[in-house]
Coordinates of C-alpha atoms and ligand atoms in Angstrom, one line a residue:
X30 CA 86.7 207.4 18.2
X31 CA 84.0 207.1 16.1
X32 CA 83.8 204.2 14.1
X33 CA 85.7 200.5 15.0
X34 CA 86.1 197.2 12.8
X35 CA 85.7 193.5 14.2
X36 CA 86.5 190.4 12.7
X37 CA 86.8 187.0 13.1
X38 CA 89.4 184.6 11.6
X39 CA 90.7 181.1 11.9
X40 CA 88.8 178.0 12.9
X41 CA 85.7 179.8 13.9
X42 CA 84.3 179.2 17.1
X43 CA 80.8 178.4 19.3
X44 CA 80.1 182.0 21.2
X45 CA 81.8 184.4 19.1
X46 CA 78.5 185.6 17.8
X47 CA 77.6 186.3 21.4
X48 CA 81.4 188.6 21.7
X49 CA 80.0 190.1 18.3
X50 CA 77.0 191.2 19.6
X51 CA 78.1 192.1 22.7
X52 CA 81.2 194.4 20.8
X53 CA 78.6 196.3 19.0
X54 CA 76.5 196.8 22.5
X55 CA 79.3 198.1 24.2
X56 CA 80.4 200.0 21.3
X57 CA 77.0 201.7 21.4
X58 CA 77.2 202.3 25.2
X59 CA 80.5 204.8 24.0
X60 CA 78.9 206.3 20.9
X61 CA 81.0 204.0 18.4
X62 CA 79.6 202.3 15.4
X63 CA 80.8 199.4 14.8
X64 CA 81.9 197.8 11.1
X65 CA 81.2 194.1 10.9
X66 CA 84.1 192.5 8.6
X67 CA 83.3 189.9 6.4
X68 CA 85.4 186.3 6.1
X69 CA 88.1 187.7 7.9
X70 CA 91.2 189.9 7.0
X71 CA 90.2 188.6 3.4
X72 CA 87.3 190.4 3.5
X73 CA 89.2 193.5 5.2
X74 CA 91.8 193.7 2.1
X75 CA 88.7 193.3 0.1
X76 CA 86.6 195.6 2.1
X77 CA 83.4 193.5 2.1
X78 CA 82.0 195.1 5.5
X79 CA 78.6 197.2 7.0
X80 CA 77.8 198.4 9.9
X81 CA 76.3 196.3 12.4
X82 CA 73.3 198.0 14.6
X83 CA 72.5 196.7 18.1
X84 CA 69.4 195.7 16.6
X85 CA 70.9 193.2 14.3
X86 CA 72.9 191.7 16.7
X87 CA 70.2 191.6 19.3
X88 CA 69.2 188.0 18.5
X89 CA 72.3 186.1 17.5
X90 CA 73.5 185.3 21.3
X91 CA 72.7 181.7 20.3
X92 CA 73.6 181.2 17.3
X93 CA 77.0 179.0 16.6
X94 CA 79.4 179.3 13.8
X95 CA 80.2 183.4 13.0
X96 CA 77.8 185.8 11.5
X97 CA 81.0 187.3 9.8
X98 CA 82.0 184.5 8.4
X99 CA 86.0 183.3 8.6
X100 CA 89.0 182.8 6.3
X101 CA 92.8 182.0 6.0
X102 CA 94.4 184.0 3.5
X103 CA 98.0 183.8 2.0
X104 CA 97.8 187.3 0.8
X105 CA 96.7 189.4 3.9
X106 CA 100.4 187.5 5.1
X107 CA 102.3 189.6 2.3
X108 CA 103.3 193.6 3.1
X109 CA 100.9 194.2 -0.2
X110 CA 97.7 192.6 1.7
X111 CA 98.5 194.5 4.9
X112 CA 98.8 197.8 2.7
X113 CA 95.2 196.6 1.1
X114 CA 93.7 196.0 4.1
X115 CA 94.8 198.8 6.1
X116 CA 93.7 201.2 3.0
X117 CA 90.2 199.8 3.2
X118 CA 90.2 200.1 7.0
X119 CA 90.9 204.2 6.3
X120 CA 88.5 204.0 3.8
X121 CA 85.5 202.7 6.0
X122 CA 86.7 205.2 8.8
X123 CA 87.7 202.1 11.0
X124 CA 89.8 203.5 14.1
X125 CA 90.4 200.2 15.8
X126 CA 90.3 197.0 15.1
X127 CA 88.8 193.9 17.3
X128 CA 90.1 190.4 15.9
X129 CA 88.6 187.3 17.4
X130 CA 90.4 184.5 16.9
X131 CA 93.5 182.2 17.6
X132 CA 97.4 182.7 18.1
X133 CA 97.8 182.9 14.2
X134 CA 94.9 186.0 14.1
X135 CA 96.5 187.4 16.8
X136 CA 99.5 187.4 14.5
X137 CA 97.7 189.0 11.9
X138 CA 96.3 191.9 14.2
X139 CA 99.6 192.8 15.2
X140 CA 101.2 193.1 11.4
X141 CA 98.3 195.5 10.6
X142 CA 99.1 197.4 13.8
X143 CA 102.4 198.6 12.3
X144 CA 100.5 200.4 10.0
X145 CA 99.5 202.2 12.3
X146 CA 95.9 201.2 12.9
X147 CA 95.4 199.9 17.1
X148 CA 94.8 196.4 17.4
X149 CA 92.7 194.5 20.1
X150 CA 92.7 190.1 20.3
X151 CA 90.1 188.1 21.8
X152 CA 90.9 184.5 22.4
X153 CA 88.4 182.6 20.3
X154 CA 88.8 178.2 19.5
X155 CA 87.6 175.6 21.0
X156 CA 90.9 174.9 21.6
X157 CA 91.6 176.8 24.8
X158 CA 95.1 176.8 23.9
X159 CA 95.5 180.7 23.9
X160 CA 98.0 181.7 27.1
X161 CA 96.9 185.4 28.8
X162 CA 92.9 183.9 29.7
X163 CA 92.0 180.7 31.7
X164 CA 89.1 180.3 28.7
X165 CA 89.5 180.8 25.3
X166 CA 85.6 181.0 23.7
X167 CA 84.5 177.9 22.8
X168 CA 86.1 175.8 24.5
X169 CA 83.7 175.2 26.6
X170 CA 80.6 174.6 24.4
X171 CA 83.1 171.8 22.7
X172 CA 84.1 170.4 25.9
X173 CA 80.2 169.9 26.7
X174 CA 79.4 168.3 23.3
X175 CA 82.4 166.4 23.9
X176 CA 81.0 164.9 27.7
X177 CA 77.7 164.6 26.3
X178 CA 79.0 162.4 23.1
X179 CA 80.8 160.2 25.8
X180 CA 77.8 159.7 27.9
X181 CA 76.2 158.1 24.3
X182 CA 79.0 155.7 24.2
X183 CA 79.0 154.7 27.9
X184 CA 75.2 154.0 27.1
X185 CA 76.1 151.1 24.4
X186 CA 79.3 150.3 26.2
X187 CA 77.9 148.7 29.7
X188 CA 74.7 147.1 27.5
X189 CA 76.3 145.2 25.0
X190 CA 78.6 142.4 26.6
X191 CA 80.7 140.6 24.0
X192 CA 83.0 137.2 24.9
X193 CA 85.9 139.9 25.2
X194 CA 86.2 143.4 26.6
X195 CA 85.1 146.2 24.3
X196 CA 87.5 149.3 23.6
X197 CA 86.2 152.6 22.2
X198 CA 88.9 154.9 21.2
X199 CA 87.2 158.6 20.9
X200 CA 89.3 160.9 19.3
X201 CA 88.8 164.8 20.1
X202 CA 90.1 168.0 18.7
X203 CA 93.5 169.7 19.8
X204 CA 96.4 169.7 17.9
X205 CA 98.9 170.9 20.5
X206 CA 96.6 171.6 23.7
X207 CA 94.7 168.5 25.1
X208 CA 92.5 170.6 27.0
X209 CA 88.9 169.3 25.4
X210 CA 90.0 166.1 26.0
X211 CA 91.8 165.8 29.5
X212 CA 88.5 167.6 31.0
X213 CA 86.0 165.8 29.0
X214 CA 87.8 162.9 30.1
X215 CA 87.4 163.7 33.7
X216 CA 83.8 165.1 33.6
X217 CA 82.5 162.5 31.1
X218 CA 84.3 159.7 33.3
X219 CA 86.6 158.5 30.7
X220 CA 89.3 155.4 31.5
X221 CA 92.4 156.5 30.2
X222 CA 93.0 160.2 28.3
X223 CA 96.1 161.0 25.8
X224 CA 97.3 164.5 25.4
X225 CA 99.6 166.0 23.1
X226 CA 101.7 167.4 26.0
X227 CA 101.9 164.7 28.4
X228 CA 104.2 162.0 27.0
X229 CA 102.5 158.3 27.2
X230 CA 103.2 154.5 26.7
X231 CA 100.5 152.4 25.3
X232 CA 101.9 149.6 27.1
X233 CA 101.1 151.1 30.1
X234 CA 97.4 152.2 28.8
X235 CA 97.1 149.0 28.3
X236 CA 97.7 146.8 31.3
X237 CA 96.0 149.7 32.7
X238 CA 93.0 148.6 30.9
X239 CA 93.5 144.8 31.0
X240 CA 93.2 145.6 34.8
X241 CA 89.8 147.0 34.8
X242 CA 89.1 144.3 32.8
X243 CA 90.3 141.3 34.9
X244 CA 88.6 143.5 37.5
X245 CA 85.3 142.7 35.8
X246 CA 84.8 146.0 34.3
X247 CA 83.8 145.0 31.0
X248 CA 84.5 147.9 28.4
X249 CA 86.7 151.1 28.5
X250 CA 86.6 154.2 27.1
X251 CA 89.9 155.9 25.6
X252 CA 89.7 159.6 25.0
X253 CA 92.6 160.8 22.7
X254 CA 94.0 164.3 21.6
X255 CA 94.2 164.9 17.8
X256 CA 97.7 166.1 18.6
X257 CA 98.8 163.0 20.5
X258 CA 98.4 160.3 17.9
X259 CA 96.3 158.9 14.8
X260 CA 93.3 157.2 16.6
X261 CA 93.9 154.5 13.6
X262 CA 97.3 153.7 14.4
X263 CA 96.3 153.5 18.6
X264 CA 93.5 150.9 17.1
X265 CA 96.3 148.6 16.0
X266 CA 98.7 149.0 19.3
X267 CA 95.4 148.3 21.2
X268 CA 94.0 145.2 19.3
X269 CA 97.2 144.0 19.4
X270 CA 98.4 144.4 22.8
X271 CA 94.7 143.5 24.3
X272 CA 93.9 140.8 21.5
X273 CA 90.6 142.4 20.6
X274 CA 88.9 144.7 17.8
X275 CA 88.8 148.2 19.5
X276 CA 86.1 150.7 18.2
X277 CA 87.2 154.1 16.7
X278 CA 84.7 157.3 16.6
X279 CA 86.5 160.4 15.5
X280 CA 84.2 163.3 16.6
X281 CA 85.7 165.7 14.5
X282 CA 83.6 169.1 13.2
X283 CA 80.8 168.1 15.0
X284 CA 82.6 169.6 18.4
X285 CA 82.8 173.0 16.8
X286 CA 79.0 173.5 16.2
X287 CA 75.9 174.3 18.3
X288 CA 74.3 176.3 20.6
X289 CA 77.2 178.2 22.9
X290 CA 76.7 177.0 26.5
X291 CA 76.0 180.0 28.9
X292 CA 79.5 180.5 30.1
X293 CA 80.8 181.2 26.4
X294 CA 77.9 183.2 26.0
X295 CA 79.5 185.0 29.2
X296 CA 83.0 184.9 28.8
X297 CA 82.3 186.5 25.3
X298 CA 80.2 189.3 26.4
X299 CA 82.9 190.0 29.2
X300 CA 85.8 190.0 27.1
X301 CA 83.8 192.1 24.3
X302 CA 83.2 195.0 27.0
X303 CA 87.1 194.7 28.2
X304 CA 88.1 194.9 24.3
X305 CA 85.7 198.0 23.4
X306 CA 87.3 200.0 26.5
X307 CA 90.6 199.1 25.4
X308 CA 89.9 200.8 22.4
X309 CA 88.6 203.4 23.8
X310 CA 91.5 204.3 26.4
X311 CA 93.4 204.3 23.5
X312 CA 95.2 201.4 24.1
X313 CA 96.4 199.1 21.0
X314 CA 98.4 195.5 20.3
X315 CA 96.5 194.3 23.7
X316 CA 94.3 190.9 24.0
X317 CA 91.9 190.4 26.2
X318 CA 91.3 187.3 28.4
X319 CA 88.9 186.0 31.7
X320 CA 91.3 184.9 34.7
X321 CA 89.4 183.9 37.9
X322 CA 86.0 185.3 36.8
X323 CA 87.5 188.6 35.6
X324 CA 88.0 190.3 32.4
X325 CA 91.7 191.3 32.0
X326 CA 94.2 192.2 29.2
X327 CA 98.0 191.7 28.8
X328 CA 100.1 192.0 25.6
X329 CA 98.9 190.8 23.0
X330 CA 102.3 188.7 22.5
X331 CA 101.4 186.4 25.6
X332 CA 98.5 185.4 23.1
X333 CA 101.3 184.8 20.3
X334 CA 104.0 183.0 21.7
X335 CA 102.9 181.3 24.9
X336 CA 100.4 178.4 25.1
X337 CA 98.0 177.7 27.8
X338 CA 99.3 174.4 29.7
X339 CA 96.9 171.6 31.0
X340 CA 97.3 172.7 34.9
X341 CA 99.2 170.0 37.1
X342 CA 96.1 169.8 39.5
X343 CA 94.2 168.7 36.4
X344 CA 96.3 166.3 35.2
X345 CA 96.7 165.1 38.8
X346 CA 92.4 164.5 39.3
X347 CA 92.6 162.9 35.7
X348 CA 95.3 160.4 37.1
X349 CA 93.2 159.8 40.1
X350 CA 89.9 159.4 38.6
X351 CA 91.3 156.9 36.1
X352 CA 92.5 154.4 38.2
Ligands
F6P422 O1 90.0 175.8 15.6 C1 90.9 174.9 16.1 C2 90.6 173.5 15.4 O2 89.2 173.2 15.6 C3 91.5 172.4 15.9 O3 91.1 171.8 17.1 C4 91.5 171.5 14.7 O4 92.7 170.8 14.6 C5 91.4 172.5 13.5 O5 90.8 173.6 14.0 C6 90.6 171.9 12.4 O6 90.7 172.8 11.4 P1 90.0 172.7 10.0 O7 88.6 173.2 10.2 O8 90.8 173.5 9.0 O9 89.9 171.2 9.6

C-alpha cells in the first residue's frame, strides 16, 4: 500500500485535527503517503485533495474545527457520486480510505467500499452517540465547554436573589444521545438533567425543584438535551407550574469549537494508529473505537446501526446527585 485517502464529514468535531495528524504520522511510520480530502466525500467526487506531509500536520494538534474542511452532499448518496468518487480515488492512487465522522459517514464509507475500495470509520461528534467505542472524538472537549458554561451560570445564579426562585434552563446538544448533557450535568453539579432516552415528567421536575426551593436553595439549574424537548416550550411548563419567569440559554455551536482537551487529543491519535494498521493488514469496512483505555475495532456496522446508551450506573449517580 502506497498511498491512502482521509476525510472528514458530517458535523465536524473538536480533535479530529489531532486523528488527522496523527493518520499521516502513522502512515509515515509504514511508508504510506497520505491524501488529505477536502470538504468531505464532496470534495472526493470532486477530487479536491493533496498530500498531506508530517510536517504540515505537525502543528495542528490544537487546532479545533477540521483542516479538511466537511460537507453533506445529496449526490455522493446516488450510485453516479459513488462511481465519481471512487474514479477520483483511482485517480489519486488512493488504496484505502479513512473517514472520520458519524453513523451517517460511516454510511457513506461503506457504499464506496462496494466499489471495491477498503474502508476504515473513526467515530468523530461531540455527540458520543457512535456504539463500538466508549468515546466518540469530541465529545469530550464539548462536555468540558459544557461544565465550564455551567460553572458561569452557577456564578450569577447564587449572587443575585430575586423575591422568587430563579430557573435557568440550559439547553445542550444531542439529538438522540443525552450524553453531553447527563455528564455535564453530573460534573458541572446541575439540578435536574433531561435526556432524549430517558422518558420524563415535568411535573415531577418540578416539585422536584419547588423542594430545593422550600428547602431554601434559592435557584436551580436545568440542563436539557436538544433531543428531549424545545427549551422554549419547557420555559412555559416551568413558569407555569413554579409561577415564575425561568431563564433560557441555548449553547448551541459554541460547544463544537475550541481547543481539544488532552483526552481527544489522545483518543484521536490512538484511534488514528489503530485505523492506519487496519489498512495496512488489509483489513476493510472496520471502525475503530477506544474501550477501557484501548484502541479496538469491530464492524464497521456496530457504528451504523447501534447507538451508544447513557450507562445505568450513570444515570444512577445523576439521580443521586440531584436530589
Ligand atoms: O455533530 C452533531 C451535532 O453537533 C448535533 O449535536 C447537533 O444536533 C447537530 O450536529 C447540529 O448540526 P448543524 O451544524 O447542521 O446545525
Amino acid at each position: 500500500m502506497k498511498r491512502i485517502g482521509v476525510l472528514t464529514s458530517g458535523g465536524d468535531a473538536p480533535g479530529m485535527n489531532a486523528c488527522i495528524r496523527a493518520i499521516v504520522k502513522a502512515a509515515a511510520a509504514y511508508g504510506i503517503e497520505v491524501m488529505g480530502i477536502y470538504e468531505g466525500y464532496k470534495g472526493l467526487m470532486e477530487g479536491k485533495m493533496n498530500v498531506l506531509t508530517c510536517n504540515y500536520v505537525d502543528d495542528i494538534i490544537e487546532l479545533s474545527g477540521t483542516i479538511l474542511k466537511s460537507a453533506r452532499s445529496k449526490l455522493f448518496r446516488t450510485e453516479e457520486g459513488l462511481k465519481l468518487a471512487k474514479e477520483q480515488a483511482d485517480k489519486n492512487g488512493i488504496e484505502g480510505l479513512i473517514v472520520i465522522g458519524g453513523d451517517g459517514s460511516f454510511r457513506g464509507a461503506c457504499d464506496i467500499s462496494r466499489y471495491g475500495l477498503p474502508v476504515i470509520g473513526i467515530p468523530g461528534t461531540i455527540d458520543n452517540d457512535i456504539a463500538g467505542t466508549d468515546y466518540s472524538i469530541g465529545a469530550d472537549t464539548a462536555v468540558n465547554i459544557v461544565t465550564e458554561t455551567l460553572s458561569r451560570i452557577h456564578d450569577t445564579a447564587r449572587s443575585l436573589i430575586m423575591d422568587s426562585p430563579r430557573v435557568f434552563l440550559v439547553e445542550v446538544m444531542g439529538r438522540a444521545c443525552g450524553y453531553i448533557a447527563m455528564t455535564a450535568s453530573i460534573v458541572g453539579g446541575a439540578d435536574y438533567c433531561l435526556v432524549p432516552e430517558i422518558p420524563y415528567d415535568i411535573d415531577e421536575m418540578c416539585s422536584h425543584l419547588k423542594k430545593k426551593f422550600d428547602n431554601g436553595k434559592m435557584y436551580s439549574v436545568v440542563v436539557v438535551a436538544e433531543g428531549a424537548t424545545n427549551v422554549n416550550d419547557l420555559k412555559k411548563q416551568v413558569d407555569a407550574a413554579l409561577n415564575i419567569d425561568a431563564r433560557t440559554c441555548v449553547l448551541g455551536h459554541l460547544q463544537r469549537g475550541g481547543s481539544p482537551t488532552a483526552f481527544d487529543r489522545m483518543i484521536a491519535s490512538q484511534m488514528a494508529l489503530k485505523a492506519v494498521e487496519l489498512l495496512v493488514e488489509g483489513k476493510t469496512n472496520q471502525m475503530v473505537g477506544v474501550v477501557a483505555g484501548k484502541a479496538v475495532s469491530c464492524d464497521i456496522s456496530v457504528g451504523i446501526n447501534d447507538k451508544n446508551k447513557i450507562s445505568a450506573e450513570m444515570v444512577r449517580l445523576n439521580n443521586i446527585l440531584i436530589g
